[in-house]
Structures are given as structure tokens and as C-alpha cells.
């Protein structure tokens, strides 16, 4: 039996708000959710223009000293009803998890306990009655795609039939101070693939997808078409198949990408090979597109290595909600799913004048299309690269 | 092929006397690498403890790795100690090591490894996640060789296993 894995539901909390409806609106309007964030104003960071979760969402969540747990728990709770088996797995993707508790001298014993991301994953599984295998993945900015790969592998190996893959990373003094020391942020908001790009914009998000084994004998899916109309948080992705995922290392530099893009190209080629998909079959690529000069140039080289002169339409959605680090791979995969569902390839908010080194198939604005096979790629610190191949019904 | 180290022993042998006390305190001195290994590692001095532990235990294997070798690192406390140090120093060179997967990056740079990678944060120091995952990668033909490392800074312990496809 072919143990195919489908993404059957998803949810996200981002700078755009709660749920997938704001993401769909942002794709349609090609707008940015990056704004000056009062939480981080006047504190000597390189910028406070960020993809911060809006105050109204935090107000809905309520006061908490475990905000990462609260946000991740919310999105996991939203996708949980799509899965029916008695034993559901959880793969959590994060770089810093609940680390902001380190900066809070008065935090609770629970916050102290889930400082370690492995414990955060266990507590999220417990809170949502997920009794299958629990894993916590942390591979820099490719964490989300590696977590998707691991979630699908747990299903393909027969360890479990259903898995929730969730990602969470929040803005904090730690993260902002860190990227300020590296001088890698764009003061006014990132401009991926732009001739005048300077750096990245940080964001925060929690997101989750429900993965399910596709085979005979399982109960039929009840589509999740915005069951929760109040938050419009869910859209159905019935039978969007996660065809393959792969990773690689540049073996080159800890904080800079390989200059020739060969590591990312390797990850893409591995994923295409596993998916048994030829480069010419890819309808859309959602790039990492951080907006740093080196990353975007490296990605362009990697895309040319794989696709030659026929690079498919591609975009970056970092201008929509910022770089959400450990959540990025899952969140941006969700954007692929939403794009396919609304019949629009997303544009690249922040991009106004394409860098001549970047292939001209980069999407400045949304384009009507019905992509069938999509590629999602990310790269990160430590020379990490990952790629996921998706196929819509 | 296996290797391990802890505050008492290095692959079953006592540590050089001049380092024993520091290791008992959980410190990994800058000069330890040169005392143990003939091939220098110029980056060792700038690394955090997780990267030092991981790199040392891989070197103890004494293996020649192929470029497509996969690398899986499992850690319980990850880089929490480095996170705390960054908050005290706000140094960019420390920030680089505030990701547990940086240790994988250091291993890949030293041994020119470009295979698939995975860093698992275990909920308990006793969980056995990395080896079953590596065995699955080999079974599924994702890799032909896989380097499997478990490292924890709070106990100054690390082990490494180099697995080949049968």
C-alpha cells in the first residue's frame, strides 16, 4: 500500500491576525503586516518594524506568562478536530520556544518547566490529548520543513496514522537583541529580491497542520470549511498531498549562506527525486526570501541550478508577516495551500524593483493560477537547507 | 563505530590530568582539543559547550565520513546555557551558538558533510530518539551512512555512533 500523507487542516496566528482568512486577504491585496511595534519601541534595537501578533489577538488569549504555549495550544486545538484516530502524534518546530520566560524573573513554575522546548512539546501534546509519538525539532530556520518531513515519516513508517505538526516562535528581547548584534534587519520592512534590499524583518507566529495517512478504511474527512466562522480560522485542504521533503547542509559557514547556492539546490534535488517530480512539473516555488542581500542571491543561484532558464513563478511572503523563524516553514507551507485554494499565486510584498540577479519569474503581485505541484524552500543558520514538495488535488 | 565521553572518561580512558578538574566542573577548556587530537581545530576556541562536546565525540570516532552522510543530533538541554550567556553578554559571537543545530553546522563544516540533518530536543535525557531515526533513514534509503550524536551540556556527556547501511 502506498502510504501517502495528506494535509487535511491548518491554522495560524500571525501578524495578520487569527486564522487563514487574513492570510487569504493579504494574498489577494498583496499587503504587508509589518508595522512599528510599540512593545519593542525605544530599546536600541535595529528596528521595531516587525511582524507582531496584533494586540487584539493577545487580548483574546488573555494574560499569560507562557505565550508560546498559549498560541501553539490555540492553533493545535483548532486543527485537532480534523483528526479521528485514538493515537495522534505531535511534532513541534521551534527555535526559542518559551525562552522569553528567561527574561521574566517572576514566571510560574510551569513557565520554568517548559523553558526546555522538549518539555513544551510534551505539555502541548498533553493539553490536546495527543497520545502518539511526540518530537521537538530545532534546526534553525528550516525547522518547520524538517518537522513536516518528520511528521510525514512517522505516518509513512506506520508508527501512527495522524500527526499534528506545529510551529511557534515569538518576538522577544532575546531575538531582537540577537539580530541587532548581527545588523541583519531592514529598518523599514524587508524587501525580498529587491535591488535595494538591506535585510530581514522578524515576525512571530504559531501555526499547525494536521497530517493524515491516505488509505482505504479510514473514516471520510469532514471538511473544515471555516467551521469556526467567528475567527474564520480554518479552511479545508482536503487531500493536499505532502509528496516529499528533504534537507541538506552547506558545510560552509554558520551564519552566511553558501555563495553558490549548491546546498539549497541539493535539498531541492533530493526532494524532487523523492517525490518523483521533474523540475519542469513545478508550478510554483515559495522561496525563503528573507530580504538579506546574500540569502536572496544564493536562492536565485540555487533556483537556476535546478531549473536552468525556466525558473517557475516564485515569491517570498516574509513581507506579509516577517521571518517567523521556527514557525516559518510550516506557516509558509500553509500560505502555499491557501494560495492554491483561492486560485492566486501570491506576490512579494516589499518588492518594488527586482534585482537583475534575481530571475524575472519572481512575482511582484498576485497572479491567477491553479498550481498543482508546489515547492517550498527554506535555508538557515548553521548552513541548513530544506525543501518540501506539495501536490494539490 | 561508537564513541562517548563524560566528566570521568573519554572513550573509557581517563582524561589528561590537567583537564580532569575543569571537566568535573562542567567546563570544556579551550586547550582540550589540542591535547586530545593531532589535527587542529582552529574554530574550537570560539564554540559553545554543546558544539565542543559534539565535535569532540565525533572526532573520537576516528572515522572518515562521506559527503552524503546524514547527521542527527539529540539533546535534552540544548543550548540553554548559551542562551543565558547571550542575555548576559549580548555578543554576536555568542548569539551564533544559541541554536542547538549550530553544533551540526560545526560538524558539517569540519567534515564537509552535506547530507540530511535533524536536531531533536528530547524531553528527557534518557529518551532514545536519534538512533531509531537514523536506523529508519538507512532503511528508507534516505542515506547510506548516518552520524548519530547525543550531547548534553549540563552533564558534560556525549556519545556518537556512525551507522552504515547493511
XYZ file of C-alpha atoms in Angstrom, chain A:
393
model
C 0.000 0.000 0.000
C 1.270 3.480 -0.871
C 1.310 5.307 2.440
C 0.559 8.753 1.106
C 0.324 11.654 3.540
C -2.190 14.461 3.162
C -2.500 17.818 4.856
C -6.124 17.924 5.921
C -6.398 21.058 8.054
C -4.355 24.038 9.111
C -4.478 27.127 11.264
C -2.220 30.053 12.058
C -1.863 33.087 14.277
C 0.338 35.723 12.679
C 0.869 39.459 12.408
C -2.110 39.379 10.061
C -4.385 38.132 12.818
C -6.058 34.861 13.725
C -6.770 32.172 11.196
C -6.352 31.713 7.470
C -8.869 34.287 6.247
C -6.470 37.211 6.908
C -3.761 35.313 5.020
C -6.115 34.859 2.052
C -6.983 38.576 2.154
C -3.320 39.530 2.310
C -2.519 37.349 -0.695
C -5.367 38.979 -2.644
C -4.320 42.508 -1.696
C -0.541 41.904 -1.700
C -0.184 43.903 1.501
C 2.213 43.791 4.414
C 1.535 43.090 8.062
C 4.867 44.629 9.107
C 4.374 47.606 11.428
C 6.250 49.552 14.120
C 5.615 47.529 17.263
C 5.181 49.551 20.483
C 6.277 46.540 22.582
C 9.805 46.962 21.219
C 9.992 50.735 20.694
C 12.860 52.836 22.048
C 15.017 49.935 23.130
C 18.057 50.338 20.891
C 17.119 47.521 18.553
C 17.997 47.956 14.915
C 14.287 48.420 14.196
C 10.881 47.871 15.726
C 9.190 47.354 12.359
C 8.120 43.777 12.885
C 5.514 41.163 12.148
C 3.995 41.186 15.642
C 0.804 39.367 16.560
C -1.817 42.136 16.984
C -2.817 43.289 20.465
C -6.426 42.223 19.927
C -5.272 38.636 19.487
C -3.179 38.793 22.655
C -6.196 40.264 24.435
C -8.299 37.297 23.286
C -5.626 34.906 24.536
C -5.579 36.716 27.892
C -2.767 37.353 30.357
C -0.184 34.574 30.388
C 3.441 34.041 31.295
C 3.598 31.214 28.738
C 2.673 32.984 25.491
C 4.344 30.422 23.204
C 2.400 27.623 24.860
C -0.839 29.655 24.684
C -0.527 30.450 20.979
C 0.625 26.977 19.964
C -2.082 25.391 22.093
C -4.700 27.539 20.345
C -3.715 26.538 16.817
C -3.260 22.875 17.725
C -6.729 22.953 19.277
C -8.115 24.337 16.019
C -6.775 21.537 13.800
C -7.229 18.733 16.353
C -10.910 18.041 15.431
C -9.874 17.154 11.862
C -8.151 14.024 13.140
C -10.036 10.991 14.352
C -7.632 8.296 15.458
C -7.056 7.386 19.092
C -3.340 7.892 18.830
C -2.202 11.152 17.247
C 1.437 12.267 17.119
C 2.844 15.767 17.611
C 5.925 17.278 16.024
C 6.759 20.723 17.368
C 9.048 23.069 15.481
C 10.675 25.956 17.317
C 13.979 27.728 17.729
C 13.379 29.505 21.033
C 10.035 28.164 22.293
C 9.168 29.698 25.655
C 12.629 31.199 26.143
C 11.212 34.656 26.909
C 10.490 33.212 30.361
C 14.233 33.551 30.971
C 13.688 37.308 30.879
C 10.847 37.140 33.428
C 12.108 36.756 36.988
C 8.566 36.168 38.298
C 7.399 33.494 35.881
C 5.474 30.459 37.080
C 6.852 27.002 37.737
C 5.071 25.842 34.568
C 6.841 28.523 32.509
C 10.167 27.448 34.025
C 9.427 23.832 33.166
C 8.641 24.485 29.520
C 11.739 26.614 29.027
C 13.159 23.445 27.521
C 11.421 23.006 24.151
C 11.221 19.237 24.612
C 9.037 19.841 27.662
C 6.970 22.418 25.761
C 6.164 19.761 23.159
C 5.156 17.224 25.804
C 2.868 19.714 27.558
C 1.215 20.710 24.268
C 0.584 17.046 23.494
C -0.851 16.501 26.966
C -3.120 19.549 26.739
C -4.570 18.313 23.441
C -4.760 14.636 24.305
C -2.247 13.684 21.621
C -1.128 10.284 22.820
C 1.111 9.279 19.920
C 4.831 9.973 19.496
C 5.993 13.471 20.459
C 9.023 15.098 18.845
C 10.541 18.558 19.084
C 12.628 19.730 16.142
C 15.010 22.689 16.183
C 17.041 23.190 13.002
C 17.218 26.982 12.786
C 15.039 28.500 10.051
C 14.437 25.166 8.329
C 12.899 23.689 11.489
C 9.364 23.852 10.105
C 10.115 21.961 6.892
C 12.186 19.371 8.755
C 9.281 18.966 11.201
C 6.887 18.396 8.289
C 9.261 15.773 6.966
C 9.445 14.042 10.339
C 5.663 14.167 10.785
C 5.116 12.592 7.370
C 7.807 9.986 8.064
C 6.102 8.936 11.315
C 2.984 8.238 9.250
C 4.731 6.558 6.318
C 6.596 4.257 8.697
C 3.327 3.145 10.225
C 4.111 4.480 13.702
C 0.905 6.481 13.658
C -1.814 7.396 11.145
C -2.254 11.029 12.108
C 0.171 13.726 13.223
C -0.114 17.398 14.056
C 2.920 19.428 13.034
C 3.014 22.751 14.852
C 5.433 25.653 14.838
C 5.861 28.547 17.225
C 8.371 31.338 17.725
C 7.741 34.696 19.347
C 9.371 38.086 19.245
C 11.369 38.777 22.387
C 14.226 40.868 23.699
C 16.469 37.844 23.106
C 15.644 37.524 19.413
C 15.660 41.256 18.672
C 18.915 41.831 20.542
C 20.460 38.895 18.703
C 19.581 40.052 15.225
C 20.542 43.609 16.199
C 24.043 42.384 17.084
C 24.237 40.776 13.649
C 22.993 44.022 12.000
C 20.858 41.935 9.698
C 17.489 43.708 9.937
C 15.895 46.113 7.469
C 14.832 49.262 9.352
C 11.674 49.946 7.346
C 10.483 46.439 6.491
C 12.063 43.754 4.347
C 12.206 43.945 0.536
C 12.797 40.386 -0.662
C 14.538 40.072 -4.054
C 14.561 43.868 -4.420
C 17.523 45.675 -5.937
C 17.711 47.858 -2.809
C 17.115 45.189 -0.171
C 19.057 45.589 3.049
C 17.955 42.911 5.473
C 15.217 40.870 7.053
C 12.167 41.645 9.166
C 11.415 39.467 12.160
C 7.962 38.163 12.905
C 6.152 35.897 15.331
C 3.622 33.170 14.706
C 2.074 29.941 15.815
C 0.752 27.567 13.188
C -0.295 23.962 12.841
C -1.161 21.478 10.137
C -2.916 18.149 10.532
C -1.316 15.299 8.576
C -3.212 12.145 7.825
C -2.494 8.825 6.176
C -4.446 8.364 2.979
C -5.636 4.821 2.622
C -8.791 2.823 2.402
C -10.605 2.026 5.593
C -10.173 5.325 7.335
C -13.300 7.349 8.052
C -14.114 10.023 5.485
C -12.939 13.505 6.225
C -15.363 16.152 7.229
C -14.062 19.263 5.523
C -13.249 22.113 7.841
C -14.641 24.914 5.742
C -14.481 27.682 8.302
C -16.456 25.768 10.909
C -15.475 28.484 13.280
C -16.897 31.440 11.394
C -16.114 33.863 14.201
C -12.399 33.558 13.742
C -12.637 32.178 10.199
C -9.663 30.189 11.297
C -9.867 27.093 9.198
C -10.042 26.274 5.536
C -10.082 22.785 4.177
C -7.014 21.407 2.448
C -8.588 18.067 1.806
C -6.078 15.822 0.102
C -3.254 18.256 -0.470
C -0.505 15.696 -0.518
C 2.869 16.156 1.102
C 4.827 14.377 -1.612
C 8.335 14.634 -0.208
C 10.710 16.618 1.939
C 14.487 16.720 2.155
C 17.303 18.658 3.785
C 20.997 19.344 3.317
C 23.893 21.222 4.846
C 26.172 23.726 3.093
C 29.235 22.665 5.135
C 30.398 26.205 4.531
C 29.531 28.884 7.131
C 27.492 29.204 10.325
C 25.607 32.444 9.699
C 26.011 33.055 5.968
C 24.567 31.015 3.113
C 26.857 29.255 0.678
C 27.717 31.731 -2.059
C 26.916 29.314 -4.878
C 23.532 28.067 -3.638
C 24.692 24.491 -4.057
C 23.454 23.351 -0.625
C 19.923 24.563 -1.237
C 19.986 23.139 -4.766
C 20.966 19.786 -3.258
C 17.992 19.850 -0.853
C 15.613 20.723 -3.726
C 17.025 17.990 -5.951
C 16.690 15.425 -3.151
C 13.071 16.421 -2.513
C 12.188 16.312 -6.239
C 13.834 12.923 -6.606
C 11.936 11.502 -3.639
C 8.699 12.969 -4.975
C 9.455 11.596 -8.450
C 8.747 15.028 -9.843
C 10.750 16.663 -12.644
C 11.735 20.324 -12.277
C 9.513 21.200 -15.248
C 6.475 19.926 -13.318
C 6.802 22.524 -10.556
C 4.132 25.199 -10.969
C 5.163 27.495 -8.139
C 8.044 27.950 -5.720
C 7.655 29.670 -2.428
C 11.169 30.832 -1.649
C 12.771 31.620 1.702
C 13.276 35.230 0.507
C 14.426 36.834 3.747
C 15.441 40.047 2.034
C 19.101 39.869 3.045
C 21.445 40.509 0.117
C 23.268 37.188 0.475
C 20.274 34.933 1.071
C 18.268 36.153 -1.890
C 21.239 35.980 -4.251
C 22.031 32.465 -3.024
C 18.431 31.376 -3.604
C 18.478 32.762 -7.123
C 21.584 30.697 -7.870
C 20.019 27.576 -6.352
C 16.840 28.021 -8.405
C 18.880 28.493 -11.595
C 20.922 25.378 -10.771
C 17.759 23.291 -10.505
C 15.507 24.930 -13.105
C 18.014 26.419 -15.556
C 16.485 29.252 -17.582
C 12.946 28.140 -16.715
C 12.577 29.100 -13.077
C 8.878 28.728 -12.187
C 6.959 31.668 -10.722
C 8.223 32.240 -7.179
C 7.656 34.617 -4.311
C 8.579 35.406 -0.736
C 5.950 36.030 1.910
C 8.347 37.460 4.516
C 6.922 40.903 3.706
C 3.480 39.685 4.796
C 4.308 38.655 8.367
C 8.085 38.725 8.741
C 10.533 35.906 9.277
C 8.900 33.707 11.886
C 11.998 31.510 12.381
C 10.977 28.081 13.682
C 7.395 28.587 12.535
C 8.377 29.807 9.062
C 8.439 26.528 7.156
C 5.008 25.430 8.357
C 3.421 28.870 8.076
C 4.732 29.406 4.551
C 3.552 25.940 3.563
C 0.104 26.993 4.788
C 0.374 30.074 2.559
C 1.010 27.722 -0.395
C -2.151 25.808 0.497
C -4.252 28.943 0.866
C -2.888 30.298 -2.434
C -3.886 27.133 -4.255
C -7.283 27.220 -2.639
C -8.084 30.789 -3.666
C -6.521 30.361 -7.103
C -3.849 33.035 -6.748
C -0.080 32.755 -6.709
C 0.981 35.246 -4.035
C 3.051 38.307 -4.810
C 6.043 39.528 -2.827
C 5.087 42.414 -0.530
C 8.039 44.787 -0.161
C 9.444 44.080 -3.616
C 9.250 47.110 -5.926
C 12.327 46.887 -8.177
C 13.645 43.419 -8.969
C 17.371 42.864 -8.532
C 18.685 41.994 -12.030
C 20.427 38.968 -10.475
C 17.034 37.554 -9.499
C 15.119 35.519 -12.123
C 12.345 37.531 -13.763
C 9.731 34.950 -12.784
C 9.639 36.441 -9.279
C 6.072 37.520 -8.547
C 5.704 41.182 -7.667
C 1.932 40.903 -7.402
C -0.594 38.064 -7.180
C -1.355 36.114 -10.331
C -4.433 33.949 -11.008
C -3.364 30.328 -11.319
C -4.242 26.830 -10.242
C -0.885 25.413 -9.137
C -0.807 21.636 -8.933
C 2.708 20.919 -7.754
C 4.423 23.417 -5.465
C 7.863 23.638 -3.916
C 8.544 25.284 -0.550
C 12.142 26.039 0.416
C 13.952 27.493 3.430
C 17.569 27.998 4.461
C 19.054 28.940 7.802
C 21.947 29.409 10.198
C 24.319 26.505 10.503
C 24.250 26.069 6.709
C 20.879 24.319 6.803
C 18.565 23.956 3.803
C 15.261 22.159 3.306
C 12.626 21.659 0.625
C 9.087 20.291 0.601
C 7.054 19.237 -2.448
C 3.253 19.547 -2.280
C 0.570 18.399 -4.712
C -2.955 19.763 -4.704
C -5.894 17.512 -5.679
